[in-house]
Amino acid sequence: MGPNYTKRDRNLVPKGLRIKLPIRGRRADRISNRASQALIRERLNYHRFNKANLIQTCENIRTSLRSRTTAEDYESIVEAVKRSYERTNEQQKETQRRKMEKLMRDSKKYTPLEHTRTVINLSSKTLSDDQKYLLNKGLKFSIAPKNVPKIEVMLAAEETAQRIQDLEKAEEYRWKIRTALDSTTKQPESNINRAEQKALKELKSDPTIKILPADKGNATVIMDVDQYNEKIKEVLEAGESRLTPHYSKPPHLYGLPKIHKENIPLRPIVSSRNSPCHSLAKFLLKIISPLRGHTTAMVKNTEPFIETMRTQEILNQDTMVSFDVSSLFTNVPTDQTLEIVRKKLEEDQTLAERTTLSINAIMDMLSVCIKTTYFQVDNIFYQQEFGMAMGSPLSPVLADIYMEDFEGRALDQYVLKPKLWRRYVDDTFVIWPHGKETITGFLEHLNNIEESIKFTMEIEENEQLPFLDVLVHKQEGIPRTTIYRKPTNTGQYLHFESNHNLNTKLGVARCLYDRATQVCSSLNDKNEEFDKITEILEKNGYPKRILEIARTPRDNTEPRPETQTESTETITTVIPYVRGLSEKLRRIGNRYGVRTAFQTKNTVRANLTKVKPDNENQRTKNCIYEIPCECGRSYIGETKRPLDTRVKEHQKLARLGETEKSRLVQHAWDEEHRIKWDEASIISKEERSKRRKLKEAAFMAITPNPISMQSLEIKEVWAPIIRSDLRKLNPVQVGSTSTPPS
């Protein structure tokens, strides 16, 4: 439909637009094109005329202001108008950008991935179309928040501001973040429709099913709970005498379905985060990591392997073969590995640069970590009695150190040597020049070196052999390399509609195109791979304009634009991602030397995949808690330990009458009040120590007459956000009136 015209405008409309009779064929197309061009010219002329009038009006206003004000007042007015213009312009640009993105989302036509490959339903439950459509977006799909997480942004901003050395700049940073939050009045736009929201709720509340990521291929697997538990028992029983029940507080074990194998067995995964030895293992990791990687056989990733293949000659009589270790981590002999590590530490000339610990102390701690191998399944505790601890950060490094020693012995002791031997953890790529009939003998040799270390073998097929994500094509001379996709590959990547910032999605596409450029040795293979990537990403919702940008080679020689205008020291802060707002906060941070990173927690996997054992509320760590008194007042505190441990400490101090160590105990003794210990509850969770203390102070600020006292100051600038947002989060636990924070 054309624009509305004034009388003056109608005179500008060409007569060619006044078509009364229907005209068909090519003549109609020519007339339509001329009409469209004339209409565009008219609109351009109209807006140019308006622009000229506005420029003249602005100049008249400037002249009038200069004649009526002083030069200083005039400059102040101009600066104020300029700031208002920039703010309004930024808001309008953001509005138009959102409209364009919405139009592109609504107008784009893409064929989604086949849910029969991405959603594997092994359960007795029949999934609805909406449930399939939601799961088809992948477990990494992030759902946009219902409300702007202002309190989380405030905590991150305050933590960051306290690290800015210039106090004036720090206060400016606080106020700019506060202003940006205040100007955000609209709630985030949902990236799933009502039907998908209902499907998510139904799946989340169904106690009869387990939703898990597949072991390989990015597929989503739905299993009956009973079916899952039976397969977990099979994993445990397969260990025979090496697994025995123990009673302690261990990491927990869960399984990922191997959809590429018969009967869909589970791959056991042990999550050791926050376990007793996890922090110690991470500390030791920095000390022993430099001990590995000193042989040419080990490859860290695809890049060094590709560099090797670019210069490696393969003859027709050569055979490509792969030897894989079966269940490496659980079969590495621990005592033998510790002796290898001790020898390497004694020979390491740089050890003193990494630690002041003695070798004996390091070895004692290593022994504790790798032999502490217990874990939990439901309410039963097991211990792995052989091999490296599953889930320990040390296990991959120690397995590499052992395998370097193993392969050195294996190759030295055999008469026939491979032409090339490259290994990534438990997987090898070998070029064997002595004929296929001699390979079996070499395999037997490998399997006779160590009782627990057994290899399987895969020989080239159709003159092709995969290694990592590379498919090596045998040809006379330098081999040809292309991208290898496992049969389980579903083509599922981060969906474009996921609540991630645009740079993350662009990075996904660029990573795939860059990998193709690196791996494919011929131009034809590269172009075919580019077309395949484009087809796959379009099925993941990526618009063509994004894929065109991602395919364009980047010039890494150009200097990066300078973003830090106020400080040479970079401070990193992490905030929740909210489209539109987070980008604005990043621009603010750039002015003060703050690097702003985004995080997205509300994924489909976080909502639907439950593999951790049930944890009582009282055993929750890293929390802000409330303990009520019979008088109606409450004690607000924070702790990194389990809540019940902290409550017991308060109770012990109360029994001993040590009032100077606890304001809660002092209140109980001074007022002769009864503390309601059984009603202690968790208000919020926060792992970061500094943010936990800030959040504790924020809750105290809105709690009427709290017993406790703030350990950190909350700036007045955050008072409105604290009052509004914390009450929304916790309307029951905290009061409705309070004095603002000091």
XYZ file of C-alpha atoms in Angstrom:
742
model
C 0.000 0.000 0.000
C 1.368 3.420 -0.923
C 1.982 6.326 1.484
C -0.561 8.977 2.440
C -0.191 12.168 0.408
C -0.944 15.809 1.027
C -2.254 17.935 -1.837
C 1.307 19.076 -2.541
C 2.447 15.452 -2.627
C -0.234 14.335 -5.075
C 1.098 16.701 -7.701
C 4.407 14.804 -7.582
C 2.820 11.422 -8.409
C 3.479 10.516 -12.078
C 0.527 9.895 -14.287
C 1.888 6.445 -15.002
C 0.759 5.386 -11.528
C -2.902 6.062 -12.290
C -3.729 2.703 -13.867
C -7.451 2.181 -14.314
C -7.734 -0.873 -16.611
C -6.156 -4.279 -15.919
C -3.004 -4.786 -17.994
C -1.333 -8.184 -18.234
C 1.870 -9.695 -19.593
C 5.275 -8.074 -20.069
C 3.746 -4.633 -20.547
C 2.185 -4.879 -17.091
C 5.595 -5.834 -15.624
C 7.287 -2.857 -17.321
C 4.605 -0.467 -16.085
C 4.824 -1.941 -12.582
C 8.624 -1.512 -12.528
C 8.380 2.094 -13.751
C 5.708 2.794 -11.151
C 7.839 1.355 -8.369
C 10.885 3.374 -9.456
C 8.815 6.552 -9.669
C 7.377 5.955 -6.217
C 10.857 5.425 -4.746
C 12.109 8.639 -6.391
C 9.143 10.517 -5.012
C 9.736 9.252 -1.474
C 13.441 10.148 -1.660
C 12.620 13.658 -2.847
C 10.039 14.020 -0.107
C 12.470 13.031 2.684
C 15.280 15.159 1.240
C 12.924 18.134 1.316
C 12.044 17.397 4.965
C 15.712 16.994 5.866
C 16.544 20.384 4.349
C 13.716 21.989 6.339
C 14.937 20.356 9.573
C 18.509 21.540 8.992
C 17.286 25.093 8.470
C 15.070 24.886 11.580
C 18.026 23.673 13.686
C 20.199 26.513 12.439
C 17.493 29.054 13.319
C 17.278 27.592 16.847
C 21.069 27.774 17.245
C 21.092 31.420 16.166
C 18.286 32.239 18.579
C 20.054 30.476 21.476
C 23.347 32.268 20.821
C 21.623 35.635 20.942
C 19.743 34.882 24.187
C 22.383 33.034 26.263
C 26.009 33.300 27.255
C 28.635 31.246 25.433
C 29.054 28.953 28.469
C 25.299 28.308 28.784
C 25.049 27.739 25.045
C 27.749 25.049 25.164
C 26.014 23.369 28.128
C 22.717 23.283 26.255
C 24.371 21.874 23.141
C 26.085 19.138 25.194
C 22.810 18.223 26.897
C 20.987 18.048 23.565
C 23.814 15.970 22.114
C 23.590 13.453 24.960
C 19.820 13.266 24.552
C 20.264 12.763 20.818
C 22.785 9.963 21.288
C 20.540 8.207 23.798
C 17.455 8.515 21.601
C 19.398 7.530 18.503
C 20.745 4.429 20.263
C 17.246 3.451 21.393
C 15.832 3.917 17.892
C 18.653 1.895 16.331
C 18.074 -0.900 18.821
C 14.324 -0.851 18.126
C 14.887 -1.010 14.379
C 17.470 -3.773 14.782
C 15.006 -5.861 16.781
C 12.290 -5.279 14.207
C 14.637 -6.370 11.429
C 15.691 -9.493 13.310
C 12.061 -10.359 14.035
C 11.122 -9.850 10.379
C 13.988 -12.077 9.308
C 13.021 -14.756 11.828
C 9.400 -14.618 10.766
C 10.170 -14.531 7.040
C 12.991 -17.056 6.827
C 12.038 -20.456 5.500
C 14.312 -23.277 6.551
C 13.899 -27.001 6.753
C 14.703 -28.116 10.317
C 16.828 -31.150 11.075
C 15.041 -34.496 11.003
C 13.943 -35.165 14.584
C 14.184 -38.907 13.921
C 17.995 -38.441 13.995
C 18.273 -35.742 16.652
C 15.610 -37.065 19.088
C 15.999 -40.762 19.975
C 12.970 -41.907 21.971
C 13.758 -45.217 23.707
C 11.053 -44.765 26.321
C 7.481 -45.999 26.428
C 6.281 -42.379 26.356
C 4.809 -41.039 23.126
C 6.169 -37.549 22.464
C 3.858 -34.855 21.141
C 4.821 -32.869 18.044
C 5.543 -29.807 20.204
C 7.830 -31.839 22.482
C 9.704 -33.216 19.479
C 10.042 -29.746 17.990
C 11.459 -28.354 21.233
C 13.937 -31.215 21.723
C 14.922 -30.957 18.061
C 16.487 -27.572 18.846
C 19.070 -29.351 20.989
C 19.906 -29.515 24.686
C 22.274 -26.551 24.324
C 19.412 -24.321 23.197
C 19.176 -21.427 25.668
C 15.748 -20.081 26.584
C 15.404 -16.318 26.919
C 14.719 -15.193 30.517
C 11.190 -14.090 31.416
C 12.493 -11.059 33.322
C 15.617 -8.945 33.039
C 17.994 -10.324 35.734
C 18.775 -6.862 37.104
C 20.008 -8.094 40.468
C 22.586 -10.370 38.796
C 23.759 -7.515 36.591
C 23.949 -5.240 39.640
C 26.087 -7.746 41.552
C 28.466 -8.156 38.611
C 28.691 -4.385 38.096
C 29.364 -3.664 41.767
C 32.006 -6.379 41.951
C 33.633 -4.874 38.854
C 33.371 -1.273 40.061
C 35.243 -2.141 43.241
C 38.157 -3.267 41.057
C 38.363 0.046 39.152
C 41.133 2.002 40.869
C 39.883 5.465 39.918
C 36.998 6.011 42.374
C 35.392 8.685 40.203
C 35.422 6.400 37.165
C 34.084 3.545 39.281
C 31.123 5.687 40.389
C 30.495 6.754 36.773
C 30.498 3.100 35.734
C 27.925 2.259 38.427
C 25.598 5.067 37.370
C 25.824 4.241 33.661
C 24.956 0.603 34.370
C 22.108 1.708 36.655
C 20.811 4.108 33.956
C 20.926 1.339 31.339
C 18.953 -0.960 33.663
C 16.399 1.741 34.437
C 15.852 2.442 30.744
C 15.103 -1.242 30.116
C 11.362 -1.286 30.653
C 10.312 -4.085 28.306
C 10.641 -7.730 29.264
C 12.905 -9.942 27.102
C 11.195 -11.346 24.040
C 10.611 -15.094 24.313
C 12.388 -17.300 21.776
C 9.988 -20.233 22.232
C 6.230 -20.110 21.653
C 3.502 -21.066 24.114
C 3.221 -24.599 22.775
C 6.957 -25.134 23.320
C 6.741 -23.623 26.814
C 3.968 -26.081 27.632
C 6.028 -28.942 26.165
C 9.028 -27.952 28.304
C 6.878 -27.899 31.433
C 5.379 -31.315 30.637
C 8.771 -32.920 30.018
C 10.278 -31.313 33.116
C 7.519 -32.581 35.401
C 7.432 -36.154 34.061
C 9.110 -38.403 36.704
C 8.996 -41.543 34.543
C 11.594 -40.522 31.952
C 15.277 -39.547 31.758
C 16.382 -37.043 29.097
C 20.100 -37.278 28.303
C 22.585 -36.191 25.639
C 23.856 -39.069 23.527
C 27.453 -40.122 24.087
C 28.322 -38.911 20.572
C 26.573 -36.948 17.845
C 24.604 -34.274 19.751
C 21.400 -36.318 19.730
C 18.880 -36.152 22.591
C 17.892 -39.512 24.116
C 14.697 -40.176 26.103
C 14.679 -43.286 28.297
C 12.362 -44.740 30.916
C 13.804 -44.258 34.411
C 13.658 -48.013 35.071
C 15.412 -48.687 31.781
C 18.145 -46.175 32.654
C 18.645 -47.663 36.132
C 18.978 -51.167 34.696
C 21.677 -50.014 32.289
C 23.532 -48.265 35.126
C 23.501 -51.592 37.008
C 24.981 -53.262 33.929
C 27.819 -50.722 33.970
C 28.500 -51.418 37.644
C 28.270 -55.215 37.298
C 30.674 -55.139 34.355
C 33.378 -54.059 36.818
C 33.051 -57.430 38.607
C 35.210 -57.478 41.751
C 36.715 -54.066 41.092
C 33.602 -52.299 42.395
C 32.570 -52.742 46.015
C 30.112 -50.717 48.134
C 31.554 -48.061 50.458
C 29.932 -45.451 52.689
C 31.304 -41.955 52.190
C 30.561 -38.732 50.347
C 31.827 -39.268 46.795
C 31.368 -37.851 43.318
C 28.386 -39.281 41.448
C 28.220 -41.555 38.424
C 25.788 -41.278 35.536
C 25.667 -42.665 31.997
C 25.348 -41.309 28.457
C 23.615 -43.587 25.911
C 25.823 -44.979 23.136
C 23.210 -44.833 20.391
C 25.721 -46.119 17.816
C 26.084 -49.491 19.577
C 23.761 -52.464 19.852
C 21.439 -52.503 22.875
C 22.312 -48.841 23.577
C 24.790 -49.338 26.472
C 25.785 -46.412 28.685
C 29.167 -44.711 28.798
C 29.938 -44.184 32.502
C 30.701 -40.579 33.444
C 31.809 -39.567 36.932
C 31.227 -35.960 37.954
C 33.824 -35.068 40.576
C 33.190 -31.355 40.826
C 33.242 -30.161 44.467
C 34.423 -33.588 45.579
C 37.075 -33.763 48.341
C 40.030 -34.196 45.957
C 38.847 -32.009 43.062
C 40.556 -28.758 44.127
C 43.769 -30.593 45.047
C 43.745 -32.339 41.655
C 43.407 -28.999 39.832
C 46.324 -27.631 41.874
C 48.539 -30.615 41.008
C 47.503 -30.401 37.363
C 49.576 -27.220 36.912
C 52.634 -28.990 38.327
C 52.551 -32.200 36.276
C 51.052 -30.991 32.958
C 54.472 -29.907 31.588
C 55.716 -33.499 32.029
C 53.743 -34.750 29.019
C 53.908 -33.989 25.308
C 57.671 -34.419 24.861
C 57.423 -37.060 22.117
C 56.642 -36.622 18.439
C 54.011 -39.364 18.697
C 51.498 -37.306 20.688
C 49.173 -34.848 18.916
C 47.169 -32.302 20.924
C 44.493 -31.671 18.279
C 43.771 -31.779 14.556
C 46.177 -29.012 13.519
C 49.527 -30.778 14.178
C 48.181 -33.981 12.606
C 47.219 -32.088 9.435
C 50.677 -30.493 9.326
C 52.213 -33.969 9.511
C 49.999 -35.331 6.715
C 50.866 -32.388 4.444
C 54.451 -33.693 4.250
C 53.933 -37.434 4.829
C 54.356 -39.662 1.806
C 52.269 -42.841 1.544
C 53.206 -45.573 -0.952
C 50.887 -48.125 -2.500
C 52.362 -50.943 -0.395
C 51.797 -48.992 2.850
C 48.769 -49.767 5.020
C 46.919 -47.258 7.159
C 45.809 -48.763 10.462
C 44.447 -47.522 13.796
C 45.101 -49.117 17.221
C 42.733 -48.048 20.006
C 43.121 -48.734 23.739
C 40.033 -50.250 25.359
C 38.819 -48.227 28.397
C 42.167 -46.490 28.898
C 41.503 -44.523 32.113
C 40.190 -47.464 34.111
C 43.004 -49.759 32.944
C 46.097 -47.586 33.462
C 48.235 -49.187 36.210
C 48.405 -46.498 38.894
C 51.541 -47.611 40.779
C 53.521 -47.896 37.563
C 52.295 -44.492 36.423
C 53.329 -42.891 39.721
C 56.853 -44.280 39.305
C 57.039 -42.801 35.793
C 55.876 -39.417 37.138
C 58.435 -39.504 39.970
C 61.256 -40.185 37.496
C 60.128 -37.320 35.251
C 59.898 -34.934 38.229
C 63.433 -35.851 39.293
C 64.689 -35.087 35.770
C 62.672 -31.853 35.391
C 64.994 -28.825 35.575
C 62.085 -26.345 35.677
C 60.107 -27.884 38.546
C 61.268 -25.239 41.039
C 59.700 -22.542 38.836
C 56.254 -24.117 39.246
C 56.236 -25.092 42.930
C 58.250 -25.102 46.151
C 56.849 -28.497 47.172
C 59.206 -31.422 47.461
C 58.871 -34.352 45.062
C 57.839 -36.635 47.929
C 55.026 -34.222 48.896
C 53.836 -34.027 45.291
C 53.837 -37.805 44.976
C 51.905 -38.259 48.230
C 49.199 -35.866 47.066
C 49.063 -37.465 43.600
C 48.624 -40.879 45.195
C 45.718 -39.623 47.302
C 43.982 -38.075 44.283
C 44.241 -40.946 41.819
C 43.477 -43.636 44.387
C 40.452 -41.806 45.783
C 38.078 -43.442 43.334
C 34.733 -43.768 45.089
C 31.449 -42.475 43.689
C 27.711 -42.548 44.307
C 24.870 -44.199 42.405
C 21.482 -43.496 44.005
C 22.060 -44.217 47.715
C 24.818 -46.811 47.220
C 28.505 -45.951 47.238
C 31.115 -47.751 45.154
C 34.883 -47.690 44.799
C 36.826 -48.235 41.593
C 39.741 -50.426 42.644
C 41.901 -50.228 39.521
C 42.949 -47.549 37.066
C 42.728 -43.772 37.179
C 39.846 -42.090 38.956
C 37.069 -41.463 36.460
C 36.191 -37.763 36.432
C 39.448 -36.542 37.985
C 41.166 -33.640 36.149
C 44.459 -35.532 36.601
C 43.394 -38.699 34.779
C 43.861 -37.509 31.142
C 47.315 -36.078 31.904
C 48.507 -39.145 33.825
C 47.116 -41.445 31.116
C 49.100 -39.479 28.505
C 52.286 -39.717 30.600
C 51.818 -43.473 30.949
C 51.056 -43.974 27.243
C 54.180 -42.040 26.210
C 56.246 -44.483 28.247
C 54.220 -47.474 26.998
C 54.505 -46.670 23.292
C 58.228 -45.950 23.674
C 58.752 -49.446 25.099
C 56.393 -51.044 22.570
C 58.121 -49.583 19.524
C 61.658 -50.219 20.826
C 60.976 -53.887 21.598
C 59.552 -54.883 18.187
C 61.744 -55.576 15.163
C 59.365 -54.126 12.558
C 58.798 -50.406 13.001
C 55.826 -48.360 11.776
C 56.541 -45.678 9.204
C 54.391 -43.223 11.204
C 52.862 -43.453 14.689
C 50.636 -40.627 15.953
C 48.462 -40.844 19.069
C 45.652 -38.753 20.567
C 44.929 -40.062 24.113
C 43.828 -43.670 23.371
C 43.487 -43.459 19.579
C 46.392 -43.895 17.117
C 47.008 -43.359 13.405
C 49.697 -45.650 12.012
C 51.261 -46.138 8.584
C 52.525 -49.731 8.377
C 55.022 -50.413 5.544
C 55.575 -54.175 6.085
C 52.433 -55.613 4.502
C 48.973 -56.329 5.929
C 49.895 -59.897 6.859
C 52.342 -58.667 9.544
C 49.965 -56.251 11.294
C 48.293 -58.970 13.400
C 51.655 -59.900 14.897
C 52.274 -56.301 15.894
C 48.801 -56.142 17.507
C 49.600 -59.268 19.559
C 52.879 -57.647 20.623
C 51.036 -54.537 21.853
C 48.537 -56.627 23.818
C 51.256 -58.668 25.561
C 53.191 -55.737 27.051
C 50.806 -54.887 29.923
C 48.089 -57.168 31.276
C 45.491 -54.377 31.645
C 46.231 -52.486 28.399
C 44.486 -54.066 25.405
C 44.182 -52.679 21.872
C 41.613 -53.091 19.129
C 42.523 -52.583 15.477
C 40.896 -50.923 12.461
C 42.505 -51.260 9.012
C 41.890 -48.849 6.145
C 38.742 -49.490 4.129
C 38.399 -48.339 0.523
C 41.821 -46.730 1.024
C 40.382 -44.450 3.713
C 40.934 -44.205 7.474
C 39.519 -41.668 9.955
C 41.513 -40.081 12.768
C 40.049 -37.356 15.014
C 37.787 -35.384 12.636
C 39.986 -36.047 9.584
C 39.375 -38.655 6.879
C 42.705 -39.615 5.277
C 42.424 -40.769 1.636
C 45.322 -42.949 0.544
C 46.897 -41.989 -2.761
C 50.388 -42.304 -4.187
C 52.496 -39.576 -2.600
C 50.957 -37.007 -0.253
C 47.568 -38.251 1.064
C 44.347 -36.326 0.569
C 42.434 -35.174 3.668
C 38.771 -34.245 4.129
C 36.341 -33.741 7.007
C 35.202 -36.928 8.753
C 31.743 -37.203 10.304
C 30.901 -40.185 12.460
C 27.788 -42.213 11.620
C 26.207 -40.818 14.806
C 26.602 -37.218 13.617
C 23.211 -35.496 13.591
C 24.274 -32.153 12.122
C 22.958 -30.394 15.212
C 24.744 -27.236 16.353
C 23.759 -24.251 18.472
C 20.369 -23.171 17.081
C 20.241 -19.627 15.759
C 17.154 -18.798 17.817
C 18.973 -19.749 21.048
C 19.428 -16.994 23.618
C 23.109 -16.433 22.809
C 24.686 -13.262 21.506
C 25.249 -12.941 17.772
C 29.038 -13.239 18.020
C 28.696 -16.687 19.607
C 26.481 -17.914 16.774
C 28.754 -16.334 14.190
C 31.663 -18.068 15.926
C 29.963 -21.466 15.530
C 29.644 -20.960 11.781
C 33.149 -19.535 11.384
C 34.641 -22.427 13.329
C 33.100 -24.954 10.924
C 34.215 -23.053 7.807
C 37.722 -22.510 9.242
C 37.994 -26.218 10.057
C 37.052 -27.090 6.479
C 39.705 -24.689 5.165
C 42.308 -26.248 7.448
C 41.465 -29.927 6.869
C 40.453 -30.144 3.198
C 43.596 -30.472 1.096
C 41.983 -29.723 -2.282
C 39.890 -26.763 -3.425
C 37.081 -29.006 -4.715
C 36.823 -30.807 -1.365
C 36.785 -27.466 0.445
C 33.984 -26.064 -1.726
C 31.916 -29.235 -1.316
C 32.405 -29.069 2.460
C 31.408 -25.382 2.477
C 28.169 -26.236 0.676
C 27.490 -29.070 3.144
C 28.127 -26.769 6.140
C 25.817 -24.122 4.682
C 23.041 -26.689 4.205
C 23.449 -28.012 7.766
C 23.508 -24.562 9.391
C 20.469 -23.422 7.431
C 18.632 -26.386 8.975
C 19.757 -25.036 12.357
C 18.023 -21.737 11.546
C 21.041 -19.669 10.422
C 20.141 -16.886 7.931
C 22.092 -16.688 4.691
C 23.483 -13.231 5.549
C 25.186 -14.673 8.665
C 26.606 -17.597 6.694
C 27.937 -15.237 4.020
C 29.782 -13.259 6.708
C 31.130 -16.458 8.285
C 32.382 -17.799 4.945
C 34.291 -14.617 4.159
C 37.999 -15.019 5.055
C 39.121 -12.723 7.847
C 42.170 -10.496 7.520
C 44.060 -11.187 10.737
C 46.741 -8.647 9.852
C 44.462 -5.647 10.389
C 44.844 -4.010 13.820
C 41.932 -4.585 16.169
C 39.953 -1.469 17.084
C 40.798 0.097 20.433
C 37.866 -0.280 22.794
C 39.425 0.732 26.084
C 39.339 4.494 26.369
C 39.649 5.019 30.097
C 42.107 2.401 31.356
C 44.973 0.247 30.134
C 44.197 -2.553 32.607
C 41.462 -4.937 31.549
C 38.913 -6.107 34.124
C 36.667 -9.007 33.165
C 33.070 -9.281 34.327
C 30.451 -11.919 33.523
C 26.759 -11.042 33.220
C 23.630 -12.933 32.126
C 22.856 -12.494 28.448
C 19.735 -10.495 27.592
C 19.508 -9.503 23.956
C 19.824 -5.755 23.483
C 20.647 -4.922 27.114
C 23.829 -6.989 27.387
C 25.337 -5.442 24.253
C 24.652 -1.998 25.715
C 26.354 -2.944 28.988
C 29.366 -4.226 27.061
C 29.731 -0.866 25.291
C 29.611 0.897 28.656
C 32.267 -1.433 30.034
C 34.555 -0.791 27.071
C 34.833 2.866 28.083
C 36.247 1.905 31.480
C 38.573 -0.937 30.537
C 36.011 -3.606 31.478
C 35.761 -6.668 29.288
C 32.173 -7.931 29.509
C 31.513 -11.603 28.883
C 28.062 -13.196 28.651
C 26.707 -16.402 30.165
C 23.526 -18.344 29.453
C 22.325 -20.845 32.055
C 18.699 -21.530 31.209
C 19.276 -24.225 28.586
C 16.998 -27.104 27.653
C 19.590 -29.458 29.166
C 19.619 -27.570 32.480
C 15.821 -27.882 32.611
C 15.414 -31.496 31.544
C 18.612 -33.471 32.215
C 18.748 -34.593 35.847
C 21.624 -36.942 36.659
C 22.803 -35.665 40.043
C 21.707 -37.503 43.183
C 19.044 -35.794 45.259
C 20.667 -33.363 47.676
C 18.859 -32.248 50.791
C 18.398 -28.510 51.105
C 20.408 -28.495 54.320
C 23.426 -29.934 52.475
C 23.527 -27.120 49.906
C 26.764 -25.122 49.825
C 27.610 -21.581 48.636
C 24.359 -19.998 49.737
C 22.725 -17.028 51.453
C 20.531 -18.251 54.305
C 17.986 -16.948 56.814
C 17.472 -18.080 60.424
C 14.313 -16.657 62.057
C 13.875 -15.709 65.715
C 10.642 -16.011 67.701
C 10.512 -12.210 67.917
C 9.932 -11.913 64.157
C 13.396 -10.676 63.255
C 15.756 -12.730 61.094
C 19.449 -13.390 60.813
C 20.769 -13.198 57.227
C 24.116 -14.868 56.538
C 26.229 -16.449 53.817
C 28.411 -19.549 53.788
C 30.504 -21.571 51.366
C 29.905 -24.711 53.455
C 26.702 -26.792 53.687
C 23.900 -24.940 55.465
C 23.510 -27.585 58.186
C 27.224 -27.266 59.028
C 26.891 -23.495 59.453
C 23.719 -23.847 61.550
C 25.451 -26.349 63.851
C 28.265 -23.818 64.364
C 25.713 -21.197 65.452
C 24.080 -23.724 67.781
C 27.411 -24.678 69.355
C 28.255 -21.008 70.004
C 24.811 -20.569 71.555
C 25.347 -23.537 73.913
C 28.752 -22.194 74.948
C 27.439 -18.639 75.292
C 30.164 -17.216 73.022
C 28.169 -14.128 72.074
C 31.149 -12.206 70.710
C 31.503 -14.658 67.815
C 27.939 -14.483 66.507
C 25.418 -11.617 66.401
C 22.648 -14.236 66.272
C 23.869 -15.799 69.526
C 24.327 -12.360 71.080
C 20.720 -11.482 70.187
C 19.424 -14.759 71.652
C 21.294 -14.301 74.947
C 20.704 -10.552 75.362
C 16.990 -10.703 74.577
C 16.426 -14.217 75.962
C 14.759 -15.203 72.695
C 14.381 -18.647 71.178
C 15.984 -19.106 67.760
C 13.991 -21.223 65.294
C 16.868 -23.431 64.146
C 14.597 -25.919 62.361
C 13.252 -23.149 60.108
C 16.661 -22.154 58.720
C 16.252 -21.788 54.963
C 18.223 -20.915 51.849
C 17.311 -17.583 50.273
C 19.646 -17.727 47.286
C 22.688 -19.548 45.902
C 25.922 -17.992 44.659
C 29.268 -19.707 44.107
C 31.422 -16.577 43.757
C 32.604 -15.474 47.204
C 32.538 -11.709 46.546
C 29.124 -11.777 44.884
C 27.793 -13.964 47.682
C 28.749 -11.322 50.248
C 27.240 -8.578 48.074
C 24.013 -10.547 47.699
C 23.958 -11.153 51.461
C 24.250 -7.386 52.036
C 21.500 -6.762 49.477
C 19.077 -9.099 51.270
C 19.914 -7.442 54.583
C 19.116 -4.089 53.005
C 15.493 -5.033 52.309
C 14.899 -7.138 55.431
C 13.139 -5.202 58.217
C 15.515 -4.737 61.150
C 17.778 -7.750 60.519
C 19.779 -9.237 63.374
C 22.928 -9.489 61.236
C 25.152 -6.682 59.959
C 26.421 -6.125 56.423
C 30.029 -7.211 55.837
C 30.198 -5.244 52.579
C 28.742 -1.860 51.672
C 26.053 -1.615 49.015
C 26.139 1.716 47.227
C 23.069 3.970 47.276
C 22.947 3.872 43.472
C 21.665 0.285 43.620
C 18.907 0.884 46.200
C 15.933 0.971 43.738
C 17.064 -2.234 42.007
C 17.541 -4.039 45.316
C 14.110 -3.022 46.612
C 12.246 -4.027 43.455
C 14.064 -7.110 42.178
C 14.884 -8.969 45.387
C 11.263 -8.759 46.533
C 10.198 -10.300 43.228
C 12.649 -13.149 43.753
C 11.895 -13.778 47.431
C 8.548 -12.247 48.478
C 8.125 -14.699 51.370
C 11.530 -14.923 52.983
C 12.321 -11.197 53.146
C 10.320 -8.247 54.375
C 8.470 -5.644 52.348
C 9.837 -2.507 53.938
C 13.293 -1.357 54.871
C 15.592 1.564 54.960
C 17.739 2.027 51.840
C 21.320 0.774 51.950
C 23.955 3.192 53.105
